[in-house]
């Protein structure tokens, strides 16, 4: 079911990756906000998992920090 522990862990990993990529690119939250069309407070909320974002914003974020967005569907490593 959606919204379980596995989904929460995956979301936290994504938010952490976004924040780390921003920091590695030496962007402030305000600067990243300008690039993706929001303000610094929204960037902080995204990185803290308090605001969800769509694929278009993920692509803009990746482009801003000089990275490509890669999404894969892979076989589960666990059983039901």
CSV table of C-alpha atoms in Angstrom, one decimal:
chain,number,residue,atom,x,y,z
A,1,UNK,CA,0.0,0.0,0.0
A,2,UNK,CA,1.1,3.5,-0.8
A,3,UNK,CA,2.2,5.8,2.1
A,4,UNK,CA,4.0,3.0,4.0
A,5,UNK,CA,7.4,2.9,5.6
A,6,UNK,CA,9.1,1.9,2.3
A,7,UNK,CA,7.7,4.9,0.5
A,8,UNK,CA,8.7,7.2,3.3
A,9,UNK,CA,12.3,6.0,3.2
A,10,UNK,CA,12.4,6.4,-0.5
A,11,UNK,CA,11.1,9.9,-0.3
A,12,UNK,CA,13.6,10.8,2.4
A,13,UNK,CA,16.4,9.6,0.2
A,14,UNK,CA,15.2,11.7,-2.7
A,15,UNK,CA,15.0,14.8,-0.6
A,16,UNK,CA,18.5,14.2,0.8
A,17,UNK,CA,19.9,13.7,-2.8
A,18,UNK,CA,18.3,17.0,-3.9
A,19,UNK,CA,19.7,18.9,-0.9
A,20,UNK,CA,23.2,17.3,-1.3
A,21,UNK,CA,23.2,18.1,-5.1
A,22,UNK,CA,22.2,21.8,-4.3
A,23,UNK,CA,25.0,22.1,-1.7
A,24,UNK,CA,27.6,20.5,-4.0
A,25,UNK,CA,26.6,23.0,-6.7
A,26,UNK,CA,27.1,25.8,-4.2
A,27,UNK,CA,23.5,27.1,-4.5
A,28,UNK,CA,21.7,28.7,-1.7
A,29,UNK,CA,18.1,27.7,-1.2
A,30,UNK,CA,17.1,31.2,-2.5
A,31,UNK,CA,19.2,30.7,-5.6
A,32,UNK,CA,17.8,27.3,-6.3
A,33,UNK,CA,14.3,28.7,-5.8
A,34,UNK,CA,14.9,31.2,-8.5
A,35,UNK,CA,16.1,28.5,-10.9
A,36,UNK,CA,13.1,26.2,-10.3
A,37,UNK,CA,10.5,29.0,-10.1
A,38,UNK,CA,9.9,29.1,-6.3
A,39,UNK,CA,11.5,31.0,-3.4
A,40,UNK,CA,14.0,29.7,-0.8
A,41,UNK,CA,11.3,28.8,1.7
A,42,UNK,CA,9.7,26.4,-0.7
A,43,UNK,CA,13.1,24.9,-1.5
A,44,UNK,CA,13.6,24.3,2.2
A,45,UNK,CA,10.2,22.7,2.5
A,46,UNK,CA,11.0,20.4,-0.4
A,47,UNK,CA,14.3,19.4,1.1
A,48,UNK,CA,12.6,18.8,4.5
A,49,UNK,CA,9.9,16.6,2.9
A,50,UNK,CA,7.2,19.1,3.7
A,51,UNK,CA,6.3,19.8,0.1
A,52,UNK,CA,6.0,17.4,-2.8
A,53,UNK,CA,7.3,18.2,-6.3
A,54,UNK,CA,6.6,16.8,-9.7
A,55,UNK,CA,8.8,15.5,-12.4
A,56,UNK,CA,9.3,18.9,-14.2
A,57,UNK,CA,10.8,20.4,-11.0
A,58,UNK,CA,13.0,17.4,-10.5
A,59,UNK,CA,14.3,17.8,-14.1
A,60,UNK,CA,14.9,21.6,-13.5
A,61,UNK,CA,16.7,20.9,-10.2
A,62,UNK,CA,19.0,18.3,-11.9
A,63,UNK,CA,19.7,20.6,-14.8
A,64,UNK,CA,20.5,23.5,-12.4
A,65,UNK,CA,23.1,21.4,-10.6
A,66,UNK,CA,24.6,20.0,-13.8
A,67,UNK,CA,23.2,16.5,-13.4
A,68,UNK,CA,20.9,14.3,-15.3
A,69,UNK,CA,17.8,12.9,-13.7
A,70,UNK,CA,17.7,9.1,-14.0
A,71,UNK,CA,14.6,7.1,-12.9
A,72,UNK,CA,14.5,3.3,-13.1
A,73,UNK,CA,12.0,0.7,-12.3
A,74,UNK,CA,13.9,-2.3,-11.1
A,75,UNK,CA,12.9,-5.7,-9.7
A,76,UNK,CA,12.1,-5.7,-6.0
A,77,UNK,CA,14.8,-7.1,-3.8
A,78,UNK,CA,12.2,-8.2,-1.2
A,79,UNK,CA,9.2,-10.5,-1.4
A,80,UNK,CA,5.6,-9.8,-0.4
